[in-house]
CSV table of C-alpha atoms in Angstrom, one decimal:
chain,number,residue,atom,x,y,z
A,129,MET,CA,0.1,0.0,0.4
A,130,ALA,CA,1.4,3.5,-1.0
A,131,THR,CA,2.5,5.5,1.9
A,132,GLY,CA,3.6,9.1,2.8
A,133,THR,CA,2.3,12.1,0.5
A,134,PRO,CA,1.1,12.0,-3.0
A,135,GLU,CA,3.6,11.6,-5.8
A,136,PRO,CA,3.8,14.8,-7.6
A,137,LYS,CA,3.1,12.8,-10.8
A,138,HIS,CA,-0.5,12.8,-10.3
A,139,VAL,CA,-1.9,15.1,-12.4
A,140,PRO,CA,-5.8,16.2,-12.0
A,141,VAL,CA,-7.7,16.4,-14.7
A,142,MET,CA,-9.2,19.5,-16.4
A,143,LEU,CA,-8.3,21.0,-13.2
A,144,GLN,CA,-8.4,24.6,-14.5
A,145,ARG,CA,-11.8,24.7,-16.1
A,146,CYS,CA,-13.3,22.8,-13.7
A,147,MET,CA,-11.8,25.8,-11.2
A,148,ASP,CA,-13.0,28.6,-13.8
A,149,ALA,CA,-16.5,26.4,-14.4
A,150,LEU,CA,-17.5,26.4,-10.0
A,151,ALA,CA,-15.9,30.3,-10.1
A,152,PRO,CA,-19.2,32.2,-10.7
A,153,ALA,CA,-20.9,29.9,-7.9
A,154,ILE,CA,-18.3,30.1,-5.3
A,155,SER,CA,-16.5,33.3,-4.9
A,156,THR,CA,-18.3,34.6,-2.1
A,157,PRO,CA,-17.4,34.8,1.2
A,158,GLY,CA,-19.3,31.5,3.1
A,159,ALA,CA,-19.7,29.5,0.3
A,160,VAL,CA,-19.4,25.6,0.4
A,161,VAL,CA,-18.2,23.4,-2.2
A,162,VAL,CA,-18.3,19.5,-2.1
A,163,ASP,CA,-15.5,17.6,-3.9
A,164,ALA,CA,-17.7,14.2,-4.0
A,165,THR,CA,-14.8,12.3,-5.8
A,166,LEU,CA,-11.7,13.5,-3.4
A,167,GLY,CA,-9.1,10.9,-4.3
A,168,LEU,CA,-5.4,12.2,-3.9
A,169,GLY,CA,-6.7,15.7,-3.1
A,170,GLY,CA,-5.6,17.2,-6.4
A,171,HIS,CA,-9.2,19.3,-7.3
A,172,SER,CA,-9.9,20.2,-3.7
A,173,GLU,CA,-6.7,21.4,-2.9
A,174,ALA,CA,-6.8,23.8,-5.9
A,175,LEU,CA,-10.7,25.2,-4.8
A,176,LEU,CA,-9.2,25.8,-1.4
A,177,ARG,CA,-6.1,27.8,-2.6
A,178,GLN,CA,-7.7,29.6,-5.4
A,179,PHE,CA,-11.0,30.1,-3.3
A,180,PRO,CA,-9.6,31.4,0.0
A,181,GLU,CA,-13.1,32.1,1.4
A,182,VAL,CA,-14.5,28.7,0.6
A,183,ARG,CA,-15.2,26.0,2.9
A,184,LEU,CA,-14.7,22.4,1.0
A,185,VAL,CA,-16.3,19.3,2.2
A,186,ALA,CA,-14.9,16.4,0.1
A,187,VAL,CA,-15.7,12.7,0.5
A,188,ASP,CA,-14.3,9.1,-0.8
A,189,ARG,CA,-15.3,5.8,-0.1
A,190,ASP,CA,-11.4,4.7,0.0
A,191,PRO,CA,-9.8,5.2,3.5
A,192,VAL,CA,-6.5,5.1,1.7
A,193,ALA,CA,-7.3,8.3,-0.7
A,194,LEU,CA,-8.7,10.3,2.6
A,195,ARG,CA,-5.5,9.6,5.0
A,196,LEU,CA,-3.5,10.5,2.0
A,197,SER,CA,-5.3,13.6,0.7
A,198,GLY,CA,-5.8,14.4,4.7
A,199,GLU,CA,-2.0,14.8,5.0
A,200,ARG,CA,-2.3,16.8,1.4
A,201,LEU,CA,-5.1,19.3,2.9
A,202,ALA,CA,-4.0,19.5,6.6
A,203,PRO,CA,-2.5,23.1,6.3
A,204,PHE,CA,-5.8,24.3,5.5
A,205,GLY,CA,-7.4,23.4,8.9
A,206,GLU,CA,-11.2,23.8,9.3
A,207,ARG,CA,-11.6,24.7,5.6
A,208,ALA,CA,-11.6,21.3,4.7
A,209,THR,CA,-13.9,18.5,6.1
A,210,LEU,CA,-13.2,15.0,4.7
A,211,VAL,CA,-15.4,12.6,5.2
A,212,HIS,CA,-15.5,8.4,4.3
A,213,ALA,CA,-18.8,8.3,2.5
A,214,VAL,CA,-19.9,7.4,-0.9
A,215,TYR,CA,-21.0,10.1,-3.2
A,216,ASP,CA,-24.7,9.0,-3.3
A,217,GLU,CA,-24.8,10.2,0.8
A,218,ILE,CA,-23.8,13.8,0.0
A,219,PRO,CA,-27.2,14.7,1.6
A,220,GLU,CA,-26.5,13.0,4.5
A,221,VAL,CA,-23.2,14.0,5.0
A,222,LEU,CA,-24.4,17.5,4.8
A,223,ALA,CA,-27.2,17.0,7.0
A,224,ASP,CA,-24.5,15.6,9.6
A,225,LEU,CA,-22.4,18.7,9.3
A,226,GLY,CA,-25.4,21.1,9.6
A,227,ILE,CA,-25.2,22.3,5.9
A,228,ASP,CA,-28.6,22.6,4.4
A,229,GLU,CA,-27.1,23.9,0.8
A,230,VAL,CA,-23.9,24.0,-1.1
A,231,GLN,CA,-22.8,26.3,-4.4
A,232,GLY,CA,-20.5,24.1,-5.9
A,233,LEU,CA,-20.3,20.3,-6.4
A,234,LEU,CA,-17.6,18.4,-8.7
A,235,PHE,CA,-17.4,14.9,-9.9
A,236,ASP,CA,-14.4,13.1,-11.2
A,237,LEU,CA,-15.9,9.6,-11.5
A,238,GLY,CA,-14.6,6.0,-12.4
A,239,VAL,CA,-11.0,4.5,-11.0
A,240,SER,CA,-8.6,6.8,-9.4
A,241,SER,CA,-5.3,7.4,-10.6
A,242,MET,CA,-4.4,6.1,-7.2
A,243,GLN,CA,-6.0,3.1,-7.5
A,244,LEU,CA,-4.8,2.4,-11.0
A,245,ASP,CA,-1.2,3.2,-10.1
A,246,GLU,CA,-1.6,0.4,-7.1
A,247,ALA,CA,-1.1,-3.0,-8.5
A,248,GLU,CA,-2.4,-5.0,-5.6
A,249,ARG,CA,-5.8,-3.1,-6.0
A,250,GLY,CA,-6.2,-5.5,-9.3
A,251,PHE,CA,-7.9,-2.3,-11.3
A,252,ALA,CA,-5.2,-2.5,-14.0
A,253,TYR,CA,-5.6,-5.5,-16.5
A,254,ALA,CA,-1.5,-4.4,-17.5
A,255,GLN,CA,-0.2,-6.2,-14.6
A,256,ASP,CA,-0.9,-9.3,-12.8
A,257,ALA,CA,-2.7,-8.3,-9.4
A,258,PRO,CA,-4.9,-10.0,-7.0
A,259,LEU,CA,-8.4,-9.5,-8.5
A,260,ASP,CA,-10.3,-7.1,-6.2
A,261,MET,CA,-11.3,-3.8,-7.6
A,262,ARG,CA,-13.3,-2.7,-4.9
A,263,MET,CA,-13.0,1.0,-3.8
A,264,ASP,CA,-13.7,0.7,-0.1
A,265,GLN,CA,-11.7,-2.8,0.6
A,266,THR,CA,-14.0,-3.1,3.9
A,267,ARG,CA,-17.3,-3.6,2.2
A,268,GLY,CA,-18.3,-5.6,-0.5
A,269,LEU,CA,-17.6,-8.3,-2.9
A,270,SER,CA,-14.1,-8.5,-4.9
A,271,ALA,CA,-14.0,-9.0,-8.5
A,272,ALA,CA,-12.7,-12.5,-7.8
A,273,GLU,CA,-15.7,-13.2,-5.8
A,274,VAL,CA,-18.1,-11.6,-8.8
A,275,LEU,CA,-16.0,-14.2,-11.1
A,276,ASN,CA,-16.3,-17.3,-9.1
A,277,THR,CA,-19.7,-17.3,-8.1
A,278,TYR,CA,-21.9,-15.4,-10.4
A,279,SER,CA,-23.7,-17.3,-13.2
A,280,HIS,CA,-23.3,-17.6,-16.9
A,281,GLY,CA,-26.4,-15.3,-17.5
A,282,GLN,CA,-25.4,-12.5,-14.6
A,283,LEU,CA,-21.5,-12.3,-15.9
A,284,ALA,CA,-23.3,-12.2,-19.1
A,285,ARG,CA,-25.2,-9.4,-18.8
A,286,ILE,CA,-22.7,-7.3,-17.1
A,287,LEU,CA,-20.1,-7.9,-19.7
A,288,LYS,CA,-22.2,-6.5,-22.6
A,289,VAL,CA,-24.5,-4.0,-20.3
A,290,TYR,CA,-21.2,-2.1,-18.0
A,291,GLY,CA,-18.3,-3.2,-20.9
A,292,GLU,CA,-20.4,-2.9,-23.6
A,293,GLU,CA,-18.5,-6.0,-24.6
A,294,ARG,CA,-19.5,-7.8,-28.4
A,295,PHE,CA,-18.6,-11.0,-27.1
A,296,ALA,CA,-20.0,-11.2,-23.6
A,297,GLY,CA,-21.7,-14.6,-23.9
A,298,LYS,CA,-18.6,-16.0,-25.1
A,299,ILE,CA,-16.0,-14.7,-22.4
A,300,ALA,CA,-19.0,-15.6,-19.6
A,301,SER,CA,-18.7,-19.5,-20.8
A,302,VAL,CA,-14.9,-19.3,-20.6
A,303,ILE,CA,-15.2,-18.0,-17.3
A,304,VAL,CA,-17.6,-20.4,-16.1
A,305,ARG,CA,-15.8,-23.2,-17.6
A,306,GLU,CA,-12.2,-22.2,-16.3
A,307,ARG,CA,-13.7,-21.4,-12.6
A,308,GLU,CA,-14.4,-24.9,-12.4
A,309,LYS,CA,-11.0,-26.0,-12.9
A,310,GLU,CA,-9.4,-23.5,-10.3
A,311,PRO,CA,-11.1,-20.6,-9.1
A,312,PHE,CA,-10.0,-17.0,-9.8
A,313,THR,CA,-7.5,-14.9,-8.1
A,314,ASN,CA,-5.1,-12.9,-10.0
A,315,SER,CA,-5.5,-10.8,-13.0
A,316,ALA,CA,-3.2,-12.2,-15.5
A,317,ARG,CA,-4.8,-15.3,-15.6
A,318,LEU,CA,-8.0,-13.4,-16.7
A,319,VAL,CA,-6.3,-11.1,-19.3
A,320,GLU,CA,-5.3,-14.3,-21.2
A,321,LEU,CA,-8.5,-16.1,-21.0
A,322,VAL,CA,-10.2,-12.7,-22.2
A,323,ARG,CA,-7.8,-12.3,-25.0
A,324,ASN,CA,-7.9,-16.2,-26.6
A,325,ALA,CA,-12.3,-16.1,-26.3
A,326,ILE,CA,-12.4,-12.9,-28.6
A,327,PRO,CA,-11.3,-13.8,-32.5
A,328,ALA,CA,-7.9,-12.6,-33.3
A,329,ALA,CA,-9.3,-10.3,-35.9
A,330,THR,CA,-10.9,-8.0,-33.7
A,331,ARG,CA,-8.3,-8.2,-31.1
A,332,ARG,CA,-5.7,-6.4,-33.5
A,333,THR,CA,-7.5,-2.8,-33.2
A,334,GLY,CA,-8.9,-1.3,-29.6
A,335,GLY,CA,-6.1,-1.9,-27.3
A,336,ASN,CA,-6.0,-4.7,-24.8
A,337,PRO,CA,-9.2,-7.0,-25.2
A,338,ALA,CA,-9.6,-7.2,-21.4
A,339,LYS,CA,-9.9,-3.7,-21.1
A,340,ARG,CA,-14.1,-3.9,-21.5
A,341,THR,CA,-14.1,-7.0,-19.1
A,342,PHE,CA,-12.4,-5.1,-16.4
A,343,GLN,CA,-14.2,-2.1,-17.1
A,344,ALA,CA,-17.6,-4.1,-16.3
A,345,LEU,CA,-16.3,-5.7,-13.3
A,346,ARG,CA,-14.9,-2.6,-11.7
A,347,ILE,CA,-18.9,-1.1,-12.4
A,348,GLU,CA,-20.5,-4.4,-10.9
A,349,VAL,CA,-17.8,-4.8,-8.0
A,350,ASN,CA,-18.5,-0.7,-7.4
A,351,GLY,CA,-22.1,-1.0,-7.7
A,352,GLU,CA,-21.0,2.5,-9.5
A,353,LEU,CA,-23.6,3.3,-12.0
A,354,GLU,CA,-26.4,2.6,-9.2
A,355,VAL,CA,-24.8,4.7,-6.7
A,356,LEU,CA,-24.3,7.6,-9.9
A,357,ASP,CA,-28.1,7.2,-10.6
A,358,ARG,CA,-28.8,8.3,-6.9
A,359,ALA,CA,-26.3,10.4,-6.4
A,360,ILE,CA,-27.0,12.9,-9.2
A,361,PRO,CA,-30.4,14.0,-8.2
A,362,ASN,CA,-29.4,14.0,-4.7
A,363,ALA,CA,-26.6,16.4,-5.4
A,364,LEU,CA,-29.0,18.6,-7.4
A,365,GLY,CA,-31.3,18.5,-4.4
A,366,VAL,CA,-28.7,20.4,-2.2
A,367,LEU,CA,-27.7,22.7,-5.1
A,368,ALA,CA,-28.3,26.2,-4.0
A,369,LEU,CA,-30.0,29.0,-6.4
A,370,GLY,CA,-27.1,30.1,-8.1
A,371,GLY,CA,-25.1,27.2,-7.1
A,372,ARG,CA,-23.2,24.9,-10.0
A,373,ILE,CA,-22.1,21.2,-10.2
A,374,ALA,CA,-19.4,20.0,-13.1
A,375,VAL,CA,-19.1,16.1,-13.3
A,376,MET,CA,-16.4,14.6,-15.3
A,377,SER,CA,-17.2,11.2,-16.8
A,378,TYR,CA,-14.9,8.4,-18.3
A,379,GLN,CA,-17.1,6.3,-19.9
A,380,SER,CA,-20.4,6.6,-22.1
A,381,LEU,CA,-23.1,4.9,-19.6
A,382,GLU,CA,-21.6,7.8,-16.9
A,383,ASP,CA,-22.1,10.4,-18.9
A,384,ARG,CA,-25.2,9.2,-20.6
A,385,LEU,CA,-26.9,9.5,-17.3
A,386,VAL,CA,-25.5,12.8,-16.3
A,387,LYS,CA,-26.4,14.1,-19.5
A,388,GLN,CA,-30.2,12.9,-18.8
A,389,TYR,CA,-30.3,14.6,-15.4
A,390,PHE,CA,-29.2,17.7,-16.7
A,391,ALA,CA,-31.4,18.0,-19.8
A,392,ALA,CA,-34.5,17.0,-17.5
A,393,GLY,CA,-34.0,20.0,-15.0
A,394,ALA,CA,-33.1,22.2,-18.5
A,395,THR,CA,-36.4,21.2,-20.1
A,396,SER,CA,-39.9,22.7,-19.5
A,397,THR,CA,-42.3,20.3,-18.2
A,398,ALA,CA,-45.2,22.3,-19.8
A,399,PRO,CA,-48.0,20.5,-22.0
A,400,PRO,CA,-46.9,21.8,-25.9
A,401,GLY,CA,-49.3,25.1,-27.2
A,402,LEU,CA,-49.5,26.8,-23.9
A,403,PRO,CA,-49.6,30.8,-24.4
A,404,PHE,CA,-47.0,30.9,-21.4
A,405,ILE,CA,-45.2,28.6,-19.3
A,406,PRO,CA,-46.5,28.7,-15.7
A,407,GLU,CA,-43.1,28.9,-13.0
A,408,GLU,CA,-43.8,25.5,-11.9
A,409,HIS,CA,-43.0,24.2,-15.8
A,410,GLN,CA,-40.0,26.2,-16.4
A,411,PRO,CA,-36.5,24.6,-16.4
A,412,TRP,CA,-34.6,25.2,-12.9
A,413,LEU,CA,-31.4,24.1,-14.3
A,414,LYS,CA,-28.9,26.1,-16.6
A,415,LEU,CA,-26.5,24.0,-19.0
A,416,ILE,CA,-23.5,25.8,-18.9
A,417,THR,CA,-21.5,23.6,-21.1
A,418,ARG,CA,-22.9,23.2,-24.8
A,419,GLY,CA,-23.0,19.1,-25.0
A,420,ALA,CA,-20.1,17.9,-23.2
A,421,GLU,CA,-16.4,19.5,-23.3
A,422,LEU,CA,-13.4,17.2,-23.7
A,423,ALA,CA,-10.2,17.8,-22.6
A,424,THR,CA,-7.6,20.0,-25.4
A,425,GLU,CA,-5.2,18.0,-27.3
A,426,ALA,CA,-2.3,20.0,-25.1
A,427,GLU,CA,-3.8,18.3,-22.0
A,428,ILE,CA,-4.0,14.8,-23.3
A,429,GLU,CA,-0.6,15.0,-24.7
A,430,GLU,CA,0.8,16.2,-20.7
A,431,ASN,CA,-1.6,13.2,-19.3
A,432,ARG,CA,-3.0,10.7,-21.0
A,433,ARG,CA,-5.9,10.0,-18.8
A,434,ALA,CA,-7.5,12.9,-19.8
A,435,ALA,CA,-8.2,11.5,-23.5
A,436,PRO,CA,-11.7,9.9,-22.5
A,437,VAL,CA,-13.3,12.8,-19.9
A,438,ARG,CA,-16.5,14.5,-20.8
A,439,LEU,CA,-17.3,17.1,-18.5
A,440,ARG,CA,-20.7,18.8,-18.2
A,441,VAL,CA,-21.5,22.0,-16.5
A,442,ALA,CA,-25.0,22.8,-15.1
A,443,GLU,CA,-26.5,25.9,-13.0
A,444,ARG,CA,-29.5,26.2,-10.6
A,445,ILE,CA,-31.4,29.1,-11.9
A,446,ARG,CA,-34.8,28.4,-10.3
A,447,SER,CA,-35.8,27.2,-6.7
A,448,THR,CA,-38.0,23.9,-6.6
A,449,ASN,CA,-40.5,22.7,-4.0
A,450,THR,CA,-38.8,19.3,-3.8
A,451,ARG,CA,-35.0,20.7,-4.3
A,452,GLY,CA,-34.6,18.9,-7.7
């Protein structure tokens, strides 16, 4: 397990773009901003430095990330509150702190740089490691347990839906057959089996053929899409009038969910043909980004992990009785 302070090689994705996107909402004294995915604390540190009067509440499900970020953010004292929680629990976290609403929310979804870089966590298909993949290793099923206990149908479903894998059924069959010989424990064996299950012509393009399988397992193990499906409406529910939410997604399933929630809030619910739109049917969100913004070529050249990112930003423009 990594020790000490985060290494300087960690480069937060779209850092200044996120600061600029949130700035109109969090520049006033007393503003509260939530970093929903603390990780190694790069975005949180920038928020505290660039907005000297902001109060930060940061959550992460990974105890190791909380410890490392706690060291990094210690100089900011009581301005930073770090909480061990999953980001769909933000309303409860805020309620415990006596905070009713926030002016800014930042989500940097997916697996963190630290989790990818620590081989023993089992997230990366490029190096052999125990098949764990839990962001919080104190709870839930590991990837190995999923592989060794799920039925063929369950495995095929998660590979197809979460990994968007064309050969989901074939890979699931290989997994079920091979686990009878020996239970799965390490990633290298799974990578090799997936490679052999996929037709040679397909293997020639698209990078490592195990990439989609590993993505699917990670999403299943951590319940990422179910958590996100609760987290976005929960976050919008605590967003103050004039507050902004910025979400960075790294794969299409995440981005689609965010897009749907943002679009729903930015669309009138009035029946067509009304001479005027009553306030309760007017949009309560304004889309700050036109579609999803991508990282610049310069940033991608500096930080390859920025290549797949999709950034969406929205602002609350109207109060609602249900707060979202």
